[in-house]
């Protein structure tokens, strides 16, 4: 007589196919040929291309390839509609967003089946994950629209927004981008992925039903040429892109100097960390949701498994057993766990990476499963024995492939987790909440899930660090991506051009015994001679020589960046301690106010230099006050737990300071960066640098740790290029008014996708708190990390 286990092994799920009747009826209603949606009307289909079902390779429909003229018409329609959309008011926009949410729910099964047909993901995922979350985004942002006048009173809409999304979450990415953009008062030109355009076209229909005004939402389909036309269009005020890191770099270079606002959500290689005290069975289920959800075609997929050595073999055994029971099959079958890859091209890439790992001696485990004969399919795969530098350990595979390795200590786990150019997400599994919460801030990722995986909500921001991009989607921070501070509109058109000194050899007297009175650089808390042994003569407003300053070069910047990285203790210090240091700097500056005023007067010829000194002291107090008050938020998403949004420092920030108000401008940029825990490499005013070099003694007597602030004088153009090109600099701010120089910083930043904040050739009123202080500046000085913490389960 067979045992219970033997009987269970023979049992299997029966087929549970989802009907496609309504979806096929909708497609047939359109004769399976679609035009573009521009200005609330459908164009006749033009030159078309096929969108195919990944599960069997069969054509679903023909979709129009938009032209540059089509993009122009869409942008023009959006531009005409934008003033009226803003004038409708927050309540009017909220009503329409609410109607969209209701219609998504009403037609959820139609959307879910269409998404599964077009994308290849399982119906369980589209039905139970994608559609509810898409509707949730429109509900949530209807609330932001209603509250905009109260919560974002000092902001306005950006204008016309270009949005480009990938094929892995076609409808959900649409909701993530369109909902906040509409809520904030923007109008949209949206491009869905070439492989998966159909749910965006269905969404266009519900826009008509919901009463979205003409021109507010425009949807243009096609290949990368359409995206390129949107990126390059001068009528686009903001670009929001989700996709590969390589394309993100191209967009950053292309938009450099254009003034376009930019948010990039790019690739990932996310760690899934399992400690020895974790609930291993729960961790296995979390891993299934993390790497085999949507066939691993997820930017935040937990594709790097890090297991504590003491439980490594036990965990692998449980994982292999679970893999054996994963069902690969028809995406429309409600009992399928893994569907089809989006396209044969994706299959070829994944297969090549796995076989490359096999050739390198890695152990490959794939369960025995019969893959369908037609379509693009790949089995769940586990790779063991890869080195930390192996291609499969560093490259985003974007498929159902997991790379596993072990660690011994929490410190080693952090090192392995951060051993990547990406920084999108991470999972930490441990029954010790103290250990898990200690790990979360150390991992360089925008999202950290504790004892859970792949949790998302419209109230909780999502986005990455480093080469995973910048900007956030969801939450308050997601709304800010589609808004501009009103104070930006009041900025001066351009700063006054300063007179620059001439470069000469450091000692031109010819006397080898002459005392070198050149103002040196300030690196690692010490004064340092410039590497190139050159100096710059600084003359006063009356033309008379005042002093020489060191002429910094590439090596000086390198030394300053190294010193900044060594000063990591500044980022770990309490906000209270950082505030105390800034107060102390203000106190010591006040004690020497007359001296600094005299120097400013001599350099700039200002009639009332005392005003700038007093404003600088006041600004230091402002940033000291903010240091322990720029707190994060605690969200309550639908899951049973909380999400803590932490405002973290960006890291090492290079700052090129303005020539106007040289002391106040320097303080207004450097102090907020320091207040929230960044370490700074500052290039003071090229024309009037002595106010910054005179600060050395103030800094030395104010308990600022060496390396937290480093000052390198010299050519703004040359030093800015070096900072923007340096791979260990996390952000560059340039506010010296050089339009060409700002564009160069943005262009060079693409190499490591560092954040930038530039003046764009315009000036700034450094005496204005609205233009030069407050949350709008802190937004640039921080990045938000969302830590998901379940409880009671």
PDB file of C-alpha atoms in Angstrom, residues 191-444:
ATOM      1  CA  UNK A 191       5.818  55.754 -24.606  1.00  0.00           C
ATOM      2  CA  UNK A 192       5.169  52.123 -23.660  1.00  0.00           C
ATOM      3  CA  UNK A 193       7.731  49.424 -24.461  1.00  0.00           C
ATOM      4  CA  UNK A 194       7.824  48.171 -28.028  1.00  0.00           C
ATOM      5  CA  UNK A 195       7.232  44.577 -26.846  1.00  0.00           C
ATOM      6  CA  UNK A 196       4.238  45.372 -24.598  1.00  0.00           C
ATOM      7  CA  UNK A 197       2.123  48.344 -25.756  1.00  0.00           C
ATOM      8  CA  UNK A 198      -1.399  46.928 -25.472  1.00  0.00           C
ATOM      9  CA  UNK A 199      -2.408  47.767 -21.887  1.00  0.00           C
ATOM     10  CA  UNK A 200      -1.258  51.369 -22.434  1.00  0.00           C
ATOM     11  CA  UNK A 201      -3.634  51.581 -25.397  1.00  0.00           C
ATOM     12  CA  UNK A 202      -6.456  50.111 -23.326  1.00  0.00           C
ATOM     13  CA  UNK A 203      -5.627  52.698 -20.635  1.00  0.00           C
ATOM     14  CA  UNK A 204      -6.048  55.423 -23.275  1.00  0.00           C
ATOM     15  CA  UNK A 205      -9.635  54.260 -23.725  1.00  0.00           C
ATOM     16  CA  UNK A 206     -10.417  54.553 -20.028  1.00  0.00           C
ATOM     17  CA  UNK A 207      -8.890  58.051 -20.083  1.00  0.00           C
ATOM     18  CA  UNK A 208     -11.654  58.966 -22.501  1.00  0.00           C
ATOM     19  CA  UNK A 209     -14.248  57.316 -20.268  1.00  0.00           C
ATOM     20  CA  UNK A 210     -12.922  59.083 -17.142  1.00  0.00           C
ATOM     21  CA  UNK A 211     -13.149  62.524 -18.745  1.00  0.00           C
ATOM     22  CA  UNK A 212      -9.414  63.244 -18.927  1.00  0.00           C
ATOM     23  CA  UNK A 213      -9.204  66.525 -20.892  1.00  0.00           C
ATOM     24  CA  UNK A 214      -7.766  66.433 -24.397  1.00  0.00           C
ATOM     25  CA  UNK A 215      -3.981  66.565 -24.503  1.00  0.00           C
ATOM     26  CA  UNK A 216      -3.373  65.676 -20.843  1.00  0.00           C
ATOM     27  CA  UNK A 217      -2.396  62.076 -21.653  1.00  0.00           C
ATOM     28  CA  UNK A 218      -0.878  61.226 -25.034  1.00  0.00           C
ATOM     29  CA  UNK A 219       0.375  57.729 -25.858  1.00  0.00           C
ATOM     30  CA  UNK A 220       2.805  57.117 -28.707  1.00  0.00           C
ATOM     31  CA  UNK A 221       3.983  53.603 -29.544  1.00  0.00           C
ATOM     32  CA  UNK A 222       7.065  52.369 -31.333  1.00  0.00           C
ATOM     33  CA  UNK A 223      10.711  51.403 -30.991  1.00  0.00           C
ATOM     34  CA  UNK A 224      13.699  53.206 -29.524  1.00  0.00           C
ATOM     35  CA  UNK A 225      13.539  55.912 -32.189  1.00  0.00           C
ATOM     36  CA  UNK A 226      10.311  57.167 -30.608  1.00  0.00           C
ATOM     37  CA  UNK A 227      11.942  57.312 -27.201  1.00  0.00           C
ATOM     38  CA  UNK A 228      14.878  59.185 -28.717  1.00  0.00           C
ATOM     39  CA  UNK A 229      12.515  61.738 -30.241  1.00  0.00           C
ATOM     40  CA  UNK A 230      10.900  62.310 -26.833  1.00  0.00           C
ATOM     41  CA  UNK A 231      14.279  62.647 -25.104  1.00  0.00           C
ATOM     42  CA  UNK A 232      15.551  65.176 -27.630  1.00  0.00           C
ATOM     43  CA  UNK A 233      12.354  67.217 -27.923  1.00  0.00           C
ATOM     44  CA  UNK A 234      12.917  70.797 -26.689  1.00  0.00           C
ATOM     45  CA  UNK A 235       9.277  71.044 -25.586  1.00  0.00           C
ATOM     46  CA  UNK A 236       9.679  68.384 -22.901  1.00  0.00           C
ATOM     47  CA  UNK A 237      10.299  69.835 -19.420  1.00  0.00           C
ATOM     48  CA  UNK A 238      10.940  66.571 -17.579  1.00  0.00           C
ATOM     49  CA  UNK A 239      11.911  63.029 -18.520  1.00  0.00           C
ATOM     50  CA  UNK A 240      11.055  59.998 -16.420  1.00  0.00           C
ATOM     51  CA  UNK A 241      12.740  56.821 -17.626  1.00  0.00           C
ATOM     52  CA  UNK A 242      12.728  53.263 -16.377  1.00  0.00           C
ATOM     53  CA  UNK A 243      15.000  50.836 -18.166  1.00  0.00           C
ATOM     54  CA  UNK A 244      18.588  49.711 -18.550  1.00  0.00           C
ATOM     55  CA  UNK A 245      21.548  51.523 -17.031  1.00  0.00           C
ATOM     56  CA  UNK A 246      23.208  51.852 -20.445  1.00  0.00           C
ATOM     57  CA  UNK A 247      20.210  53.683 -21.889  1.00  0.00           C
ATOM     58  CA  UNK A 248      20.015  55.790 -18.737  1.00  0.00           C
ATOM     59  CA  UNK A 249      23.576  56.982 -19.404  1.00  0.00           C
ATOM     60  CA  UNK A 250      22.648  57.928 -22.964  1.00  0.00           C
ATOM     61  CA  UNK A 251      19.656  59.940 -21.730  1.00  0.00           C
ATOM     62  CA  UNK A 252      21.775  61.729 -19.120  1.00  0.00           C
ATOM     63  CA  UNK A 253      24.315  62.740 -21.774  1.00  0.00           C
ATOM     64  CA  UNK A 254      21.637  63.748 -24.263  1.00  0.00           C
ATOM     65  CA  UNK A 255      19.808  65.990 -21.782  1.00  0.00           C
ATOM     66  CA  UNK A 256      22.938  67.626 -20.330  1.00  0.00           C
ATOM     67  CA  UNK A 257      22.585  71.394 -20.352  1.00  0.00           C
ATOM     68  CA  UNK A 258      18.972  71.263 -21.559  1.00  0.00           C
ATOM     69  CA  UNK A 259      17.448  72.224 -18.215  1.00  0.00           C
ATOM     70  CA  UNK A 260      15.161  69.190 -18.329  1.00  0.00           C
ATOM     71  CA  UNK A 261      14.362  67.634 -14.973  1.00  0.00           C
ATOM     72  CA  UNK A 262      15.353  63.974 -14.988  1.00  0.00           C
ATOM     73  CA  UNK A 263      14.532  60.867 -12.979  1.00  0.00           C
ATOM     74  CA  UNK A 264      16.068  57.488 -13.792  1.00  0.00           C
ATOM     75  CA  UNK A 265      15.047  54.102 -12.401  1.00  0.00           C
ATOM     76  CA  UNK A 266      17.616  51.701 -13.804  1.00  0.00           C
ATOM     77  CA  UNK A 267      19.109  48.251 -13.277  1.00  0.00           C
ATOM     78  CA  UNK A 268      19.870  46.283 -10.154  1.00  0.00           C
ATOM     79  CA  UNK A 269      21.715  43.294  -8.768  1.00  0.00           C
ATOM     80  CA  UNK A 270      19.964  43.055  -5.447  1.00  0.00           C
ATOM     81  CA  UNK A 271      21.282  40.969  -2.514  1.00  0.00           C
ATOM     82  CA  UNK A 272      19.014  38.534  -0.644  1.00  0.00           C
ATOM     83  CA  UNK A 273      20.727  38.003   2.739  1.00  0.00           C
ATOM     84  CA  UNK A 274      19.817  35.024   4.939  1.00  0.00           C
ATOM     85  CA  UNK A 275      21.244  34.831   8.471  1.00  0.00           C
ATOM     86  CA  UNK A 276      21.548  31.607  10.436  1.00  0.00           C
ATOM     87  CA  UNK A 277      18.731  32.561  12.819  1.00  0.00           C
ATOM     88  CA  UNK A 278      16.243  33.245   9.991  1.00  0.00           C
ATOM     89  CA  UNK A 279      13.072  31.247   9.464  1.00  0.00           C
ATOM     90  CA  UNK A 280      14.597  29.291   6.575  1.00  0.00           C
ATOM     91  CA  UNK A 281      11.301  28.030   5.180  1.00  0.00           C
ATOM     92  CA  UNK A 282       9.878  31.542   5.117  1.00  0.00           C
ATOM     93  CA  UNK A 283      13.094  32.825   3.545  1.00  0.00           C
ATOM     94  CA  UNK A 284      12.812  30.238   0.773  1.00  0.00           C
ATOM     95  CA  UNK A 285       9.273  31.406   0.000  1.00  0.00           C
ATOM     96  CA  UNK A 286      10.473  35.001   0.044  1.00  0.00           C
ATOM     97  CA  UNK A 287      13.254  34.056  -2.361  1.00  0.00           C
ATOM     98  CA  UNK A 288      10.764  32.458  -4.737  1.00  0.00           C
ATOM     99  CA  UNK A 289       8.788  35.721  -4.755  1.00  0.00           C
ATOM    100  CA  UNK A 290      11.982  37.713  -5.155  1.00  0.00           C
ATOM    101  CA  UNK A 291      13.801  36.014  -8.042  1.00  0.00           C
ATOM    102  CA  UNK A 292      11.152  33.939  -9.850  1.00  0.00           C
ATOM    103  CA  UNK A 293       8.383  36.515  -9.742  1.00  0.00           C
ATOM    104  CA  UNK A 294       7.788  37.667 -13.346  1.00  0.00           C
ATOM    105  CA  UNK A 295      10.419  35.133 -14.507  1.00  0.00           C
ATOM    106  CA  UNK A 296      13.106  37.187 -12.758  1.00  0.00           C
ATOM    107  CA  UNK A 297      12.475  40.059 -15.173  1.00  0.00           C
ATOM    108  CA  UNK A 298      12.394  42.529 -12.297  1.00  0.00           C
ATOM    109  CA  UNK A 299      14.911  45.316 -11.725  1.00  0.00           C
ATOM    110  CA  UNK A 300      14.843  44.740  -7.949  1.00  0.00           C
ATOM    111  CA  UNK A 301      14.856  40.914  -8.140  1.00  0.00           C
ATOM    112  CA  UNK A 302      16.878  39.282  -5.347  1.00  0.00           C
ATOM    113  CA  UNK A 303      19.286  37.783  -7.851  1.00  0.00           C
ATOM    114  CA  UNK A 304      22.262  37.479  -5.446  1.00  0.00           C
ATOM    115  CA  UNK A 305      21.661  35.030  -2.609  1.00  0.00           C
ATOM    116  CA  UNK A 306      23.979  35.497   0.392  1.00  0.00           C
ATOM    117  CA  UNK A 307      23.587  32.745   3.004  1.00  0.00           C
ATOM    118  CA  UNK A 308      25.383  32.523   6.324  1.00  0.00           C
ATOM    119  CA  UNK A 309      27.865  29.665   6.102  1.00  0.00           C
ATOM    120  CA  UNK A 310      26.512  27.734   9.092  1.00  0.00           C
ATOM    121  CA  UNK A 311      23.147  27.130   7.373  1.00  0.00           C
ATOM    122  CA  UNK A 312      24.294  27.204   3.771  1.00  0.00           C
ATOM    123  CA  UNK A 313      23.770  23.536   2.885  1.00  0.00           C
ATOM    124  CA  UNK A 314      20.466  23.283   4.767  1.00  0.00           C
ATOM    125  CA  UNK A 315      19.150  26.313   2.950  1.00  0.00           C
ATOM    126  CA  UNK A 316      20.316  25.096  -0.467  1.00  0.00           C
ATOM    127  CA  UNK A 317      18.588  21.750   0.127  1.00  0.00           C
ATOM    128  CA  UNK A 318      15.308  23.478   0.986  1.00  0.00           C
ATOM    129  CA  UNK A 319      15.698  25.784  -1.991  1.00  0.00           C
ATOM    130  CA  UNK A 320      16.336  22.983  -4.488  1.00  0.00           C
ATOM    131  CA  UNK A 321      13.317  21.085  -3.148  1.00  0.00           C
ATOM    132  CA  UNK A 322      11.160  24.178  -3.631  1.00  0.00           C
ATOM    133  CA  UNK A 323      12.508  24.719  -7.142  1.00  0.00           C
ATOM    134  CA  UNK A 324      11.512  21.150  -7.999  1.00  0.00           C
ATOM    135  CA  UNK A 325       7.892  22.064  -7.296  1.00  0.00           C
ATOM    136  CA  UNK A 326       7.746  25.281  -9.290  1.00  0.00           C
ATOM    137  CA  UNK A 327       5.352  24.972 -12.199  1.00  0.00           C
ATOM    138  CA  UNK A 328       6.563  26.390 -15.527  1.00  0.00           C
ATOM    139  CA  UNK A 329       3.756  26.625 -18.039  1.00  0.00           C
ATOM    140  CA  UNK A 330       0.998  28.581 -19.713  1.00  0.00           C
ATOM    141  CA  UNK A 331       0.810  32.078 -18.203  1.00  0.00           C
ATOM    142  CA  UNK A 332      -2.969  31.917 -18.492  1.00  0.00           C
ATOM    143  CA  UNK A 333      -3.088  28.837 -16.256  1.00  0.00           C
ATOM    144  CA  UNK A 334      -3.852  30.029 -12.727  1.00  0.00           C
ATOM    145  CA  UNK A 335      -1.719  27.222 -11.281  1.00  0.00           C
ATOM    146  CA  UNK A 336       1.463  28.259 -13.137  1.00  0.00           C
ATOM    147  CA  UNK A 337       4.294  29.781 -11.109  1.00  0.00           C
ATOM    148  CA  UNK A 338       6.596  30.837 -13.941  1.00  0.00           C
ATOM    149  CA  UNK A 339       5.511  32.117 -17.326  1.00  0.00           C
ATOM    150  CA  UNK A 340       7.314  32.944 -20.543  1.00  0.00           C
ATOM    151  CA  UNK A 341      10.200  35.330 -21.170  1.00  0.00           C
ATOM    152  CA  UNK A 342       9.156  38.420 -23.067  1.00  0.00           C
ATOM    153  CA  UNK A 343      11.111  37.679 -26.262  1.00  0.00           C
ATOM    154  CA  UNK A 344      13.593  35.179 -27.785  1.00  0.00           C
ATOM    155  CA  UNK A 345      16.286  37.858 -27.613  1.00  0.00           C
ATOM    156  CA  UNK A 346      15.972  37.838 -23.823  1.00  0.00           C
ATOM    157  CA  UNK A 347      16.174  34.034 -23.823  1.00  0.00           C
ATOM    158  CA  UNK A 348      19.400  34.092 -25.828  1.00  0.00           C
ATOM    159  CA  UNK A 349      21.015  36.575 -23.461  1.00  0.00           C
ATOM    160  CA  UNK A 350      20.093  34.623 -20.315  1.00  0.00           C
ATOM    161  CA  UNK A 351      21.199  31.326 -21.814  1.00  0.00           C
ATOM    162  CA  UNK A 352      24.551  32.821 -22.810  1.00  0.00           C
ATOM    163  CA  UNK A 353      25.268  34.110 -19.295  1.00  0.00           C
ATOM    164  CA  UNK A 354      24.342  30.796 -17.646  1.00  0.00           C
ATOM    165  CA  UNK A 355      26.443  28.767 -20.055  1.00  0.00           C
ATOM    166  CA  UNK A 356      29.324  31.188 -19.507  1.00  0.00           C
ATOM    167  CA  UNK A 357      29.108  30.474 -15.769  1.00  0.00           C
ATOM    168  CA  UNK A 358      29.064  26.739 -16.481  1.00  0.00           C
ATOM    169  CA  UNK A 359      32.212  27.088 -18.586  1.00  0.00           C
ATOM    170  CA  UNK A 360      33.892  28.929 -15.685  1.00  0.00           C
ATOM    171  CA  UNK A 361      33.310  25.908 -13.432  1.00  0.00           C
ATOM    172  CA  UNK A 362      30.183  27.023 -11.575  1.00  0.00           C
ATOM    173  CA  UNK A 363      27.630  24.463 -10.414  1.00  0.00           C
ATOM    174  CA  UNK A 364      24.304  24.893 -12.203  1.00  0.00           C
ATOM    175  CA  UNK A 365      21.079  23.469 -10.781  1.00  0.00           C
ATOM    176  CA  UNK A 366      17.899  23.403 -12.846  1.00  0.00           C
ATOM    177  CA  UNK A 367      14.915  21.250 -11.864  1.00  0.00           C
ATOM    178  CA  UNK A 368      13.596  18.684 -14.280  1.00  0.00           C
ATOM    179  CA  UNK A 369      10.666  20.266 -16.040  1.00  0.00           C
ATOM    180  CA  UNK A 370       9.153  20.012 -19.476  1.00  0.00           C
ATOM    181  CA  UNK A 371       9.164  23.408 -21.163  1.00  0.00           C
ATOM    182  CA  UNK A 372       6.509  24.220 -23.770  1.00  0.00           C
ATOM    183  CA  UNK A 373       7.668  23.688 -27.335  1.00  0.00           C
ATOM    184  CA  UNK A 374       6.596  27.128 -28.583  1.00  0.00           C
ATOM    185  CA  UNK A 375       7.434  30.523 -27.153  1.00  0.00           C
ATOM    186  CA  UNK A 376      10.306  31.787 -24.975  1.00  0.00           C
ATOM    187  CA  UNK A 377      10.858  29.701 -21.847  1.00  0.00           C
ATOM    188  CA  UNK A 378      13.691  29.277 -19.362  1.00  0.00           C
ATOM    189  CA  UNK A 379      13.704  27.069 -16.259  1.00  0.00           C
ATOM    190  CA  UNK A 380      14.381  28.386 -12.737  1.00  0.00           C
ATOM    191  CA  UNK A 381      18.149  28.252 -12.299  1.00  0.00           C
ATOM    192  CA  UNK A 382      20.518  28.246  -9.309  1.00  0.00           C
ATOM    193  CA  UNK A 383      24.236  29.014  -9.839  1.00  0.00           C
ATOM    194  CA  UNK A 384      26.688  28.126  -7.072  1.00  0.00           C
ATOM    195  CA  UNK A 385      30.441  28.538  -6.862  1.00  0.00           C
ATOM    196  CA  UNK A 386      30.722  31.840  -8.743  1.00  0.00           C
ATOM    197  CA  UNK A 387      33.425  34.275  -7.684  1.00  0.00           C
ATOM    198  CA  UNK A 388      32.412  37.756  -6.558  1.00  0.00           C
ATOM    199  CA  UNK A 389      33.840  39.184  -9.798  1.00  0.00           C
ATOM    200  CA  UNK A 390      32.182  36.666 -12.124  1.00  0.00           C
ATOM    201  CA  UNK A 391      29.904  38.033 -14.844  1.00  0.00           C
ATOM    202  CA  UNK A 392      26.842  36.318 -13.383  1.00  0.00           C
ATOM    203  CA  UNK A 393      27.598  37.867  -9.973  1.00  0.00           C
ATOM    204  CA  UNK A 394      27.949  41.404 -11.321  1.00  0.00           C
ATOM    205  CA  UNK A 395      25.751  41.558 -14.441  1.00  0.00           C
ATOM    206  CA  UNK A 396      22.015  42.103 -14.279  1.00  0.00           C
ATOM    207  CA  UNK A 397      20.786  38.856 -15.882  1.00  0.00           C
ATOM    208  CA  UNK A 398      17.105  39.855 -15.864  1.00  0.00           C
ATOM    209  CA  UNK A 399      15.827  36.308 -15.888  1.00  0.00           C
ATOM    210  CA  UNK A 400      14.923  33.415 -13.545  1.00  0.00           C
ATOM    211  CA  UNK A 401      18.565  32.931 -12.519  1.00  0.00           C
ATOM    212  CA  UNK A 402      19.855  33.062  -8.936  1.00  0.00           C
ATOM    213  CA  UNK A 403      23.546  33.328  -8.042  1.00  0.00           C
ATOM    214  CA  UNK A 404      24.391  32.036  -4.554  1.00  0.00           C
ATOM    215  CA  UNK A 405      27.391  32.509  -2.265  1.00  0.00           C
ATOM    216  CA  UNK A 406      28.044  32.394   1.477  1.00  0.00           C
ATOM    217  CA  UNK A 407      29.296  34.692   4.226  1.00  0.00           C
ATOM    218  CA  UNK A 408      30.448  34.248   7.820  1.00  0.00           C
ATOM    219  CA  UNK A 409      29.834  37.532   9.639  1.00  0.00           C
ATOM    220  CA  UNK A 410      27.401  40.439   9.295  1.00  0.00           C
ATOM    221  CA  UNK A 411      30.303  42.661   8.277  1.00  0.00           C
ATOM    222  CA  UNK A 412      31.196  40.319   5.428  1.00  0.00           C
ATOM    223  CA  UNK A 413      27.544  40.211   4.380  1.00  0.00           C
ATOM    224  CA  UNK A 414      27.506  44.014   4.081  1.00  0.00           C
ATOM    225  CA  UNK A 415      30.700  43.971   2.010  1.00  0.00           C
ATOM    226  CA  UNK A 416      29.281  41.367  -0.363  1.00  0.00           C
ATOM    227  CA  UNK A 417      25.932  43.131  -0.580  1.00  0.00           C
ATOM    228  CA  UNK A 418      27.602  46.414  -1.534  1.00  0.00           C
ATOM    229  CA  UNK A 419      30.023  44.781  -3.987  1.00  0.00           C
ATOM    230  CA  UNK A 420      28.100  46.023  -7.014  1.00  0.00           C
ATOM    231  CA  UNK A 421      27.741  49.178  -9.056  1.00  0.00           C
ATOM    232  CA  UNK A 422      23.992  49.038  -8.436  1.00  0.00           C
ATOM    233  CA  UNK A 423      21.944  49.981  -5.390  1.00  0.00           C
ATOM    234  CA  UNK A 424      18.264  49.407  -5.974  1.00  0.00           C
ATOM    235  CA  UNK A 425      16.975  46.978  -3.339  1.00  0.00           C
ATOM    236  CA  UNK A 426      17.943  44.341  -0.770  1.00  0.00           C
ATOM    237  CA  UNK A 427      16.329  41.731   1.469  1.00  0.00           C
ATOM    238  CA  UNK A 428      17.484  40.860   5.005  1.00  0.00           C
ATOM    239  CA  UNK A 429      16.165  37.728   6.733  1.00  0.00           C
ATOM    240  CA  UNK A 430      16.777  37.310  10.461  1.00  0.00           C
ATOM    241  CA  UNK A 431      14.676  36.662  13.550  1.00  0.00           C
ATOM    242  CA  UNK A 432      16.834  39.261  15.332  1.00  0.00           C
ATOM    243  CA  UNK A 433      15.233  42.606  14.596  1.00  0.00           C
ATOM    244  CA  UNK A 434      18.297  44.332  16.089  1.00  0.00           C
ATOM    245  CA  UNK A 435      20.554  42.624  13.567  1.00  0.00           C
ATOM    246  CA  UNK A 436      18.208  43.333  10.662  1.00  0.00           C
ATOM    247  CA  UNK A 437      17.823  47.012  11.548  1.00  0.00           C
ATOM    248  CA  UNK A 438      21.578  47.318  11.995  1.00  0.00           C
ATOM    249  CA  UNK A 439      22.113  45.924   8.503  1.00  0.00           C
ATOM    250  CA  UNK A 440      19.558  48.076   6.692  1.00  0.00           C
ATOM    251  CA  UNK A 441      21.367  51.448   6.937  1.00  0.00           C
ATOM    252  CA  UNK A 442      24.673  49.864   5.938  1.00  0.00           C
ATOM    253  CA  UNK A 443      23.392  48.446   2.661  1.00  0.00           C
ATOM    254  CA  UNK A 444      23.645  50.901  -0.217  1.00  0.00           C
TER     255      UNK A 444
END
